[in-house]
CSV table of C-alpha atoms and ligand atoms in Angstrom, one decimal:
chain,number,residue,atom,x,y,z
A,24,MET,CA,27.0,6.2,1.7
A,25,SER,CA,27.1,2.4,1.8
A,26,SER,CA,24.5,0.5,3.8
A,27,GLU,CA,27.3,-0.6,6.2
A,28,SER,CA,28.1,3.0,7.1
A,29,VAL,CA,24.6,4.3,7.9
A,30,HIS,CA,24.9,7.3,10.1
A,31,PHE,CA,21.6,8.9,11.0
A,32,ASP,CA,21.7,12.4,12.5
A,33,LEU,CA,18.9,12.4,15.1
A,34,ARG,CA,17.5,15.9,15.6
A,35,PRO,CA,14.5,15.6,18.0
A,36,ASN,CA,11.6,17.8,17.3
A,37,PRO,CA,11.9,20.7,19.7
A,38,ALA,CA,8.2,21.3,19.8
A,39,PRO,CA,6.4,17.9,19.6
A,40,VAL,CA,2.6,17.7,19.9
A,41,ALA,CA,1.6,17.8,23.5
A,42,ALA,CA,0.7,14.4,25.0
A,43,ALA,CA,-2.9,15.4,25.7
A,44,GLU,CA,-3.5,16.6,22.2
A,45,ARG,CA,-1.8,13.5,20.7
A,46,GLU,CA,-4.0,11.2,22.8
A,47,ALA,CA,-7.1,13.1,21.6
A,48,LEU,CA,-6.0,12.7,18.0
A,49,LEU,CA,-5.4,9.0,18.5
A,50,VAL,CA,-9.0,8.3,19.7
A,51,ASN,CA,-10.4,8.2,16.2
A,52,PRO,CA,-7.6,9.0,13.7
A,53,GLY,CA,-9.4,7.8,10.5
A,54,PHE,CA,-6.9,7.3,7.7
A,55,GLY,CA,-4.0,9.5,6.6
A,56,ARG,CA,-4.8,12.8,8.5
A,57,VAL,CA,-2.9,12.4,11.8
A,58,PHE,CA,0.8,12.7,11.4
A,59,THR,CA,3.7,12.1,13.9
A,60,ASP,CA,6.3,14.5,15.1
A,61,HIS,CA,9.2,13.4,12.9
A,62,MET,CA,10.3,12.3,9.4
A,63,ALA,CA,13.3,10.5,8.0
A,64,VAL,CA,15.2,12.2,5.2
A,65,ILE,CA,18.1,10.9,3.0
A,66,GLN,CA,19.5,12.8,0.0
A,67,TYR,CA,20.9,11.4,-3.2
A,68,THR,CA,23.2,13.2,-5.6
A,69,GLU,CA,24.5,11.6,-8.8
A,70,GLY,CA,28.2,10.8,-8.4
A,71,ARG,CA,28.0,10.9,-4.6
A,72,GLY,CA,25.2,8.5,-3.9
A,73,TRP,CA,23.1,8.6,-0.7
A,74,HIS,CA,24.1,11.0,1.9
A,75,ASP,CA,22.9,13.1,4.9
A,76,ALA,CA,20.5,10.7,6.6
A,77,ARG,CA,18.5,12.4,9.2
A,78,ILE,CA,15.6,11.9,11.5
A,79,GLU,CA,14.2,15.4,12.2
A,80,ALA,CA,11.0,17.4,13.0
A,81,ARG,CA,8.3,16.9,10.4
A,82,THR,CA,8.1,20.1,8.5
A,83,PRO,CA,7.0,21.5,5.1
A,84,LEU,CA,9.5,21.0,2.2
A,85,GLN,CA,11.2,23.8,0.3
A,86,LEU,CA,11.3,22.9,-3.3
A,87,ASP,CA,12.4,24.9,-6.3
A,88,PRO,CA,9.4,25.3,-8.7
A,89,ALA,CA,11.5,23.7,-11.4
A,90,SER,CA,12.2,20.5,-9.4
A,91,ALA,CA,11.9,17.5,-11.6
A,92,VAL,CA,9.1,15.8,-9.6
A,93,LEU,CA,6.8,18.8,-10.1
A,94,HIS,CA,6.9,18.4,-13.9
A,95,TYR,CA,7.7,14.8,-15.0
A,96,ALA,CA,6.4,13.0,-11.8
A,97,GLN,CA,9.4,11.0,-10.8
A,98,GLU,CA,7.8,9.9,-7.6
A,99,ILE,CA,7.5,6.4,-6.0
A,100,PHE,CA,6.2,5.4,-2.6
A,101,GLU,CA,5.5,2.5,-0.3
A,102,GLY,CA,2.8,1.7,2.3
A,103,MET,CA,3.4,-0.4,5.4
A,104,LYS,CA,2.3,-0.6,9.0
A,105,ALA,CA,3.8,-0.8,12.5
A,106,TYR,CA,1.7,-2.5,15.1
A,107,ARG,CA,1.8,-2.3,18.9
A,108,VAL,CA,2.6,-5.7,20.4
A,109,GLY,CA,2.8,-5.4,24.2
A,110,ASP,CA,5.3,-2.7,25.1
A,111,GLY,CA,7.0,-3.1,21.7
A,112,ALA,CA,6.2,-2.5,18.0
A,113,VAL,CA,6.6,-4.8,15.0
A,114,LEU,CA,6.7,-4.4,11.2
A,115,PHE,CA,5.2,-6.9,8.7
A,116,ARG,CA,7.6,-8.0,5.9
A,117,PRO,CA,9.3,-4.6,5.7
A,118,ASP,CA,12.0,-6.2,3.5
A,119,ALA,CA,9.4,-6.9,0.9
A,120,ASN,CA,8.5,-3.2,0.9
A,121,ALA,CA,12.2,-2.3,0.5
A,122,ARG,CA,12.5,-4.7,-2.5
A,123,ARG,CA,9.3,-3.4,-4.1
A,124,PHE,CA,10.5,0.2,-3.6
A,125,ASN,CA,13.6,-0.6,-5.6
A,126,SER,CA,11.7,-2.3,-8.3
A,127,SER,CA,9.5,0.8,-8.6
A,128,ALA,CA,12.7,2.9,-8.6
A,129,ASN,CA,14.1,0.9,-11.4
A,130,ARG,CA,11.0,1.3,-13.5
A,131,MET,CA,11.0,5.1,-13.0
A,132,SER,CA,14.7,5.5,-13.7
A,133,MET,CA,15.4,6.5,-10.1
A,134,PRO,CA,18.4,5.3,-8.0
A,135,GLU,CA,17.9,2.2,-5.8
A,136,LEU,CA,18.2,2.7,-2.1
A,137,PRO,CA,20.1,0.0,-0.2
A,138,GLU,CA,17.5,-2.2,1.6
A,139,ALA,CA,19.4,-1.6,4.9
A,140,LEU,CA,18.9,2.1,4.6
A,141,PHE,CA,15.2,1.8,3.8
A,142,LEU,CA,14.7,-0.5,6.8
A,143,GLU,CA,16.8,1.7,9.1
A,144,SER,CA,14.9,4.8,8.2
A,145,VAL,CA,11.6,3.1,8.9
A,146,LYS,CA,12.7,1.6,12.1
A,147,ARG,CA,14.3,4.7,13.5
A,148,LEU,CA,11.2,6.8,12.7
A,149,VAL,CA,8.9,4.2,14.4
A,150,GLU,CA,11.1,4.2,17.4
A,151,VAL,CA,11.3,8.0,17.8
A,152,ASP,CA,7.5,8.3,17.2
A,153,ARG,CA,6.5,5.3,19.2
A,154,ALA,CA,4.0,7.3,21.2
A,155,TRP,CA,1.9,7.7,18.0
A,156,ILE,CA,1.2,4.0,17.5
A,157,PRO,CA,-2.5,3.6,18.3
A,158,THR,CA,-3.2,0.9,20.9
A,159,GLN,CA,-6.9,0.2,20.1
A,160,ALA,CA,-8.0,-2.8,18.0
A,161,GLY,CA,-7.6,-2.1,14.3
A,162,GLY,CA,-5.2,0.8,14.9
A,163,SER,CA,-1.7,1.0,13.5
A,164,LEU,CA,1.0,3.4,12.4
A,165,TYR,CA,0.9,3.7,8.7
A,166,ILE,CA,4.3,4.3,7.3
A,167,ARG,CA,4.8,6.1,4.0
A,168,PRO,CA,8.4,6.0,2.5
A,169,PHE,CA,8.7,7.9,-0.7
A,170,MET,CA,11.2,9.3,-3.1
A,171,ILE,CA,11.1,12.4,-5.4
A,172,GLY,CA,13.3,13.8,-8.1
A,173,THR,CA,14.6,17.2,-7.0
A,174,GLU,CA,17.0,18.3,-9.7
A,175,VAL,CA,16.2,21.9,-10.8
A,176,PHE,CA,16.0,21.4,-14.6
A,177,LEU,CA,13.2,21.3,-17.2
A,178,GLY,CA,14.8,19.0,-19.7
A,179,VAL,CA,13.1,15.5,-19.8
A,180,LYS,CA,15.6,13.1,-18.3
A,181,PRO,CA,16.1,11.3,-15.0
A,182,SER,CA,16.8,13.7,-12.2
A,183,ALA,CA,20.4,13.9,-10.9
A,184,GLN,CA,19.2,14.5,-7.3
A,185,TYR,CA,16.6,12.8,-5.1
A,186,LEU,CA,15.0,13.0,-1.7
A,187,PHE,CA,14.0,9.9,0.1
A,188,MET,CA,11.7,10.5,3.0
A,189,VAL,CA,9.6,8.5,5.5
A,190,ILE,CA,6.6,10.0,7.2
A,191,ALA,CA,4.1,8.2,9.5
A,192,SER,CA,0.4,8.5,10.2
A,193,SER,CA,-1.6,7.1,13.1
A,194,VAL,CA,-4.5,5.3,11.4
A,195,GLY,CA,-7.7,3.3,12.1
A,196,SER,CA,-9.8,1.7,9.3
A,197,TYR,CA,-9.2,2.8,5.7
A,198,PHE,CA,-13.0,2.7,4.9
A,199,LYS,CA,-15.1,5.3,6.7
A,200,GLY,CA,-17.3,3.9,9.4
A,201,GLY,CA,-15.3,0.7,9.4
A,202,LYS,CA,-17.9,-1.0,7.2
A,203,GLU,CA,-18.0,-4.9,6.9
A,204,THR,CA,-18.1,-5.0,3.1
A,205,VAL,CA,-17.3,-2.6,0.3
A,206,SER,CA,-19.0,-2.0,-3.1
A,207,VAL,CA,-17.0,-1.6,-6.3
A,208,TRP,CA,-17.7,0.3,-9.5
A,209,ILE,CA,-16.4,-1.0,-12.8
A,210,SER,CA,-14.4,1.8,-14.4
A,211,GLN,CA,-16.1,2.5,-17.7
A,212,ASN,CA,-13.6,4.6,-19.7
A,213,ASP,CA,-10.4,4.6,-17.8
A,214,THR,CA,-8.0,1.8,-17.4
A,215,ARG,CA,-5.1,1.7,-14.9
A,216,ALA,CA,-2.2,0.1,-16.7
A,217,ALA,CA,-1.2,-1.6,-19.9
A,218,LYS,CA,1.6,-4.1,-20.4
A,219,GLY,CA,4.9,-2.3,-20.6
A,220,GLY,CA,3.5,0.6,-18.6
A,221,THR,CA,3.9,1.4,-14.9
A,222,GLY,CA,1.2,-0.7,-13.4
A,223,ALA,CA,3.5,-2.9,-11.3
A,224,ALA,CA,5.3,0.2,-9.9
A,225,LYS,CA,4.1,2.0,-6.9
A,226,CYS,CA,4.4,5.5,-8.5
A,227,GLY,CA,2.2,8.5,-7.7
A,228,GLY,CA,1.2,8.8,-11.4
A,229,ASN,CA,-0.8,5.5,-11.3
A,230,TYR,CA,-2.9,7.0,-8.6
A,231,ALA,CA,-3.4,10.3,-10.3
A,232,ALA,CA,-4.6,8.5,-13.3
A,233,SER,CA,-7.1,6.5,-11.1
A,234,LEU,CA,-8.8,9.4,-9.5
A,235,ARG,CA,-11.3,10.2,-12.2
A,236,ALA,CA,-12.5,6.6,-12.1
A,237,GLN,CA,-12.5,6.6,-8.3
A,238,ALA,CA,-14.7,9.8,-8.4
A,239,GLU,CA,-17.0,8.0,-10.8
A,240,ALA,CA,-17.3,5.1,-8.3
A,241,ILE,CA,-18.1,7.5,-5.5
A,242,ARG,CA,-20.7,9.3,-7.6
A,243,ASN,CA,-22.3,6.0,-8.2
A,244,GLY,CA,-22.5,5.2,-4.5
A,245,CYS,CA,-19.6,2.7,-4.5
A,246,ASP,CA,-16.5,2.7,-2.4
A,247,GLN,CA,-13.8,1.7,-4.8
A,248,THR,CA,-13.2,1.5,-8.5
A,249,LEU,CA,-12.5,-1.8,-10.2
A,250,PHE,CA,-10.1,-1.7,-13.1
A,251,LEU,CA,-10.4,-4.1,-16.1
A,252,ASP,CA,-7.5,-4.9,-18.5
A,253,ALA,CA,-6.6,-2.2,-21.0
A,254,VAL,CA,-6.8,-4.4,-24.1
A,255,GLU,CA,-10.0,-6.4,-24.0
A,256,ARG,CA,-11.7,-4.5,-21.1
A,257,ARG,CA,-12.8,-7.9,-19.8
A,258,TRP,CA,-10.3,-9.3,-17.3
A,259,VAL,CA,-10.4,-8.2,-13.7
A,260,GLU,CA,-7.2,-6.5,-12.7
A,261,GLU,CA,-7.4,-4.8,-9.3
A,262,LEU,CA,-9.0,-2.0,-7.3
A,263,GLY,CA,-7.7,1.6,-7.1
A,264,GLY,CA,-5.6,0.7,-4.1
A,265,MET,CA,-6.1,-3.0,-3.4
A,266,ASN,CA,-5.6,-6.4,-5.0
A,267,ILE,CA,-8.6,-8.8,-5.4
A,268,PHE,CA,-9.4,-12.4,-4.6
A,269,PHE,CA,-12.3,-14.8,-5.4
A,270,VAL,CA,-13.4,-17.7,-3.4
A,271,PHE,CA,-15.3,-20.6,-5.1
A,272,ASP,CA,-17.8,-23.2,-3.9
A,273,ASP,CA,-15.2,-25.9,-4.0
A,274,GLY,CA,-13.1,-24.0,-1.5
A,275,SER,CA,-10.5,-22.8,-4.0
A,276,LEU,CA,-9.3,-19.3,-4.5
A,277,ALA,CA,-8.2,-17.2,-7.5
A,278,THR,CA,-6.5,-13.9,-8.0
A,279,PRO,CA,-5.4,-12.1,-11.1
A,280,PRO,CA,-1.8,-13.0,-12.2
A,281,LEU,CA,1.2,-10.7,-12.0
A,282,GLU,CA,1.8,-9.7,-15.6
A,283,GLY,CA,3.1,-6.2,-15.1
A,284,THR,CA,-0.2,-4.4,-15.0
A,285,ILE,CA,-1.1,-4.8,-11.3
A,286,LEU,CA,0.7,-4.0,-8.1
A,287,PRO,CA,2.4,-7.1,-6.7
A,288,GLY,CA,0.8,-6.7,-3.3
A,289,ILE,CA,2.6,-7.9,-0.2
A,290,THR,CA,-0.8,-8.8,1.4
A,291,ARG,CA,-1.7,-10.7,-1.8
A,292,ASP,CA,1.5,-12.7,-1.7
A,293,SER,CA,1.1,-13.4,2.0
A,294,LEU,CA,-2.5,-14.6,1.6
A,295,ILE,CA,-1.5,-16.9,-1.3
A,296,THR,CA,1.1,-18.5,1.0
A,297,LEU,CA,-1.2,-18.7,4.0
A,298,ALA,CA,-4.1,-20.1,2.0
A,299,ARG,CA,-1.9,-22.8,0.5
A,300,ALA,CA,-0.6,-23.7,3.9
A,301,GLN,CA,-4.2,-24.2,5.0
A,302,GLY,CA,-4.6,-26.7,2.2
A,303,LEU,CA,-6.5,-24.4,-0.1
A,304,THR,CA,-5.9,-24.3,-3.9
A,305,VAL,CA,-5.0,-20.8,-5.1
A,306,ARG,CA,-4.9,-20.1,-8.8
A,307,GLU,CA,-3.1,-17.0,-10.1
A,308,ALA,CA,-5.2,-16.8,-13.3
A,309,PRO,CA,-7.2,-14.3,-15.3
A,310,TYR,CA,-10.9,-14.0,-14.3
A,311,ALA,CA,-13.4,-12.3,-16.6
A,312,ILE,CA,-16.0,-9.8,-15.3
A,313,ASP,CA,-18.8,-11.6,-17.2
A,314,GLN,CA,-17.7,-14.9,-15.6
A,315,TRP,CA,-17.8,-13.2,-12.2
A,316,LYS,CA,-21.4,-12.1,-12.8
A,317,THR,CA,-22.4,-15.6,-13.9
A,318,ASP,CA,-20.6,-17.3,-11.1
A,319,ALA,CA,-22.1,-14.9,-8.5
A,320,ALA,CA,-25.6,-15.7,-9.8
A,321,SER,CA,-25.1,-19.5,-10.0
A,322,GLY,CA,-23.5,-19.6,-6.5
A,323,ARG,CA,-20.3,-21.0,-7.9
A,324,LEU,CA,-18.6,-17.8,-6.5
A,325,LYS,CA,-19.1,-17.7,-2.8
A,326,GLU,CA,-16.9,-14.7,-1.7
A,327,ALA,CA,-14.7,-11.9,-3.1
A,328,PHE,CA,-12.4,-9.7,-1.2
A,329,ALA,CA,-10.0,-6.8,-1.6
A,330,CYS,CA,-6.7,-6.8,0.2
A,331,GLY,CA,-3.8,-4.4,0.9
A,332,THR,CA,-1.9,-2.8,3.7
A,333,ALA,CA,-4.4,0.1,4.1
A,334,ALA,CA,-7.5,-2.0,3.6
A,335,VAL,CA,-6.2,-5.3,5.2
A,336,ILE,CA,-8.9,-7.7,3.9
A,337,THR,CA,-12.3,-6.3,3.1
A,338,PRO,CA,-15.1,-8.4,1.6
A,339,ILE,CA,-16.7,-7.1,-1.6
A,340,GLY,CA,-20.5,-7.2,-1.3
A,341,LYS,CA,-21.6,-5.5,-4.6
A,342,VAL,CA,-20.3,-4.9,-8.1
A,343,ALA,CA,-21.9,-2.2,-10.1
A,344,SER,CA,-21.8,-0.6,-13.6
A,345,PRO,CA,-24.2,1.3,-15.8
A,346,GLU,CA,-25.6,-2.1,-16.9
A,347,GLY,CA,-26.7,-2.9,-13.4
A,348,SER,CA,-25.3,-4.5,-10.4
A,349,PHE,CA,-24.9,-7.9,-8.7
A,350,THR,CA,-24.1,-9.0,-5.2
A,351,ILE,CA,-21.9,-11.7,-3.8
A,352,GLY,CA,-23.1,-13.9,-1.0
A,353,ASN,CA,-24.6,-11.8,1.8
A,354,PRO,CA,-23.6,-8.3,0.5
A,355,ASP,CA,-23.4,-6.9,4.1
A,356,LEU,CA,-21.3,-9.5,5.6
A,357,GLY,CA,-18.0,-11.2,4.7
A,358,GLY,CA,-17.9,-14.9,4.0
A,359,PRO,CA,-16.2,-17.5,6.2
A,360,VAL,CA,-13.1,-18.0,4.1
A,361,THR,CA,-12.4,-14.3,3.9
A,362,LYS,CA,-12.9,-14.0,7.7
A,363,ARG,CA,-10.6,-16.9,8.4
A,364,LEU,CA,-7.8,-15.6,6.2
A,365,ARG,CA,-8.1,-12.2,7.7
A,366,ALA,CA,-7.9,-13.6,11.2
A,367,THR,CA,-4.9,-15.8,10.2
A,368,LEU,CA,-3.1,-12.8,8.7
A,369,VAL,CA,-3.9,-10.3,11.5
A,370,ASP,CA,-3.0,-12.8,14.2
A,371,ILE,CA,0.5,-13.2,12.7
A,372,GLN,CA,0.9,-9.4,12.2
A,373,LEU,CA,0.0,-8.8,15.9
A,374,GLY,CA,2.2,-11.5,17.3
A,375,GLN,CA,-0.9,-13.5,18.4
A,376,ALA,CA,-0.1,-16.6,16.3
A,377,ALA,CA,3.1,-18.4,15.3
A,378,ASP,CA,5.0,-16.8,12.4
A,379,PRO,CA,6.3,-19.7,10.5
A,380,HIS,CA,7.6,-17.6,7.6
A,381,GLY,CA,9.6,-15.1,9.7
A,382,TRP,CA,7.5,-12.2,8.4
A,383,VAL,CA,7.3,-10.1,11.6
A,384,GLN,CA,10.2,-7.9,12.6
A,385,ARG,CA,10.5,-6.3,16.0
A,386,VAL,CA,11.4,-2.6,16.1
A,387,PHE,CA,11.8,-2.3,19.8
B,409,LIG,N1,-2.8,-2.5,-5.5
B,409,LIG,C1,-2.7,-1.2,-5.4
B,409,LIG,C2,-3.0,-0.3,-6.6
B,409,LIG,C3,-2.3,-0.6,-4.2
B,409,LIG,O1,-2.1,0.7,-4.0
B,409,LIG,C4,-2.0,-1.5,-3.1
B,409,LIG,C5,-1.6,-0.9,-1.8
B,409,LIG,O2,-0.5,-0.8,-1.5
B,409,LIG,C6,-2.2,-2.8,-3.2
B,409,LIG,C7,-2.6,-3.3,-4.5
B,409,LIG,C8,-1.9,-3.8,-2.1
B,409,LIG,O3,-0.5,-3.9,-1.9
B,409,LIG,P1,0.1,-4.3,-0.4
B,409,LIG,O4,-0.6,-5.5,0.0
B,409,LIG,O5,1.5,-4.5,-0.6
B,409,LIG,O6,-0.3,-3.1,0.5
B,410,LIG,C1,-1.6,0.9,0.8
B,410,LIG,O1,-2.5,0.0,1.1
B,410,LIG,O2,-0.6,1.0,1.4
B,410,LIG,C2,-1.9,1.8,-0.3
B,410,LIG,O3,-1.0,2.4,-0.7
B,410,LIG,C3,-3.3,2.0,-0.7
B,410,LIG,C4,-3.7,3.4,-0.8
B,410,LIG,C5,-3.7,4.1,0.6
B,410,LIG,C6,-2.9,4.2,-1.8
């Protein structure tokens, strides 16, 4: 199937969730537990390409127990959000998600999906499940496109068959209780990625490998795990599911560089662009954990924040490890630069500010 000849078979869910039940679910949906009535599905077969695109009722999958993904983890995903704007809905930089999906596919020896097909799947799902987009402040429809290898074969090789799917979840804040700031725990033994590995790909395996460190963070009273580089165990890389920024007393910002070991976040990229447009200096440069501690103590470092689709922009108040902890600025409140950047980004995403970069796409 070429992207020019996209035909989606629309099979409406014959038994959607009743309106009253849906409304009740939307009051306080949390993150990732409330799902919509439909899903998008496209199949891929080697030699034939992408075929059988459908929007249909969300339902459990039937997979042969020898399906490739269940053994060798050929799985990639994306995370993006649709926002309510008036009577319509918008997506933020969905083309960037489509491109990153293909770069992840490439790393995992999976077939690329034409960008038009990716975008069409997402837009059609948002359209058909429009009633599930929360309307309250901070609410959105979190969209999860993903692809799995489905060939029934136990030999180690790229699968000859794949399933691309999109599901959607009505969400509020990622962090429980909608806290102002989060605390991070420096992962002691586990690293996330090494050069040449899969750190820049959004593959499920990266997250599986992060769970032990994340559990360690929670055990130590922190919200997220902070990964250091795999070689020197010194350079700050990113959090389990977010990129990281630092704000200094001269008003400049810094964020770890893209050298193949961290996810090239779309929020990260957007914030670099927005901050520079506001006249701020942004360095994409390595920052050492011991320097962070020194700078937090001296006051040279004023703010730090995590950013990503799920987390939006969340200030980091505390950094902890077995050697002790240190705080940044007022550990319970975000700093002014973080707040301003967050407002700038969110206003663009919600159509409340001019969109000079053409990032927002209307779905309906
Ligand atoms: N880093 C990791 C490991 C992530 O899972 C995410 C979330 O997608 C990000 C960074 C932020 O990426 P984005 O801003 O594109 O959501
Ligand atoms: C996102 O922000 O979209 C993520 O993927 C982070 C996490 C939910 C895995």
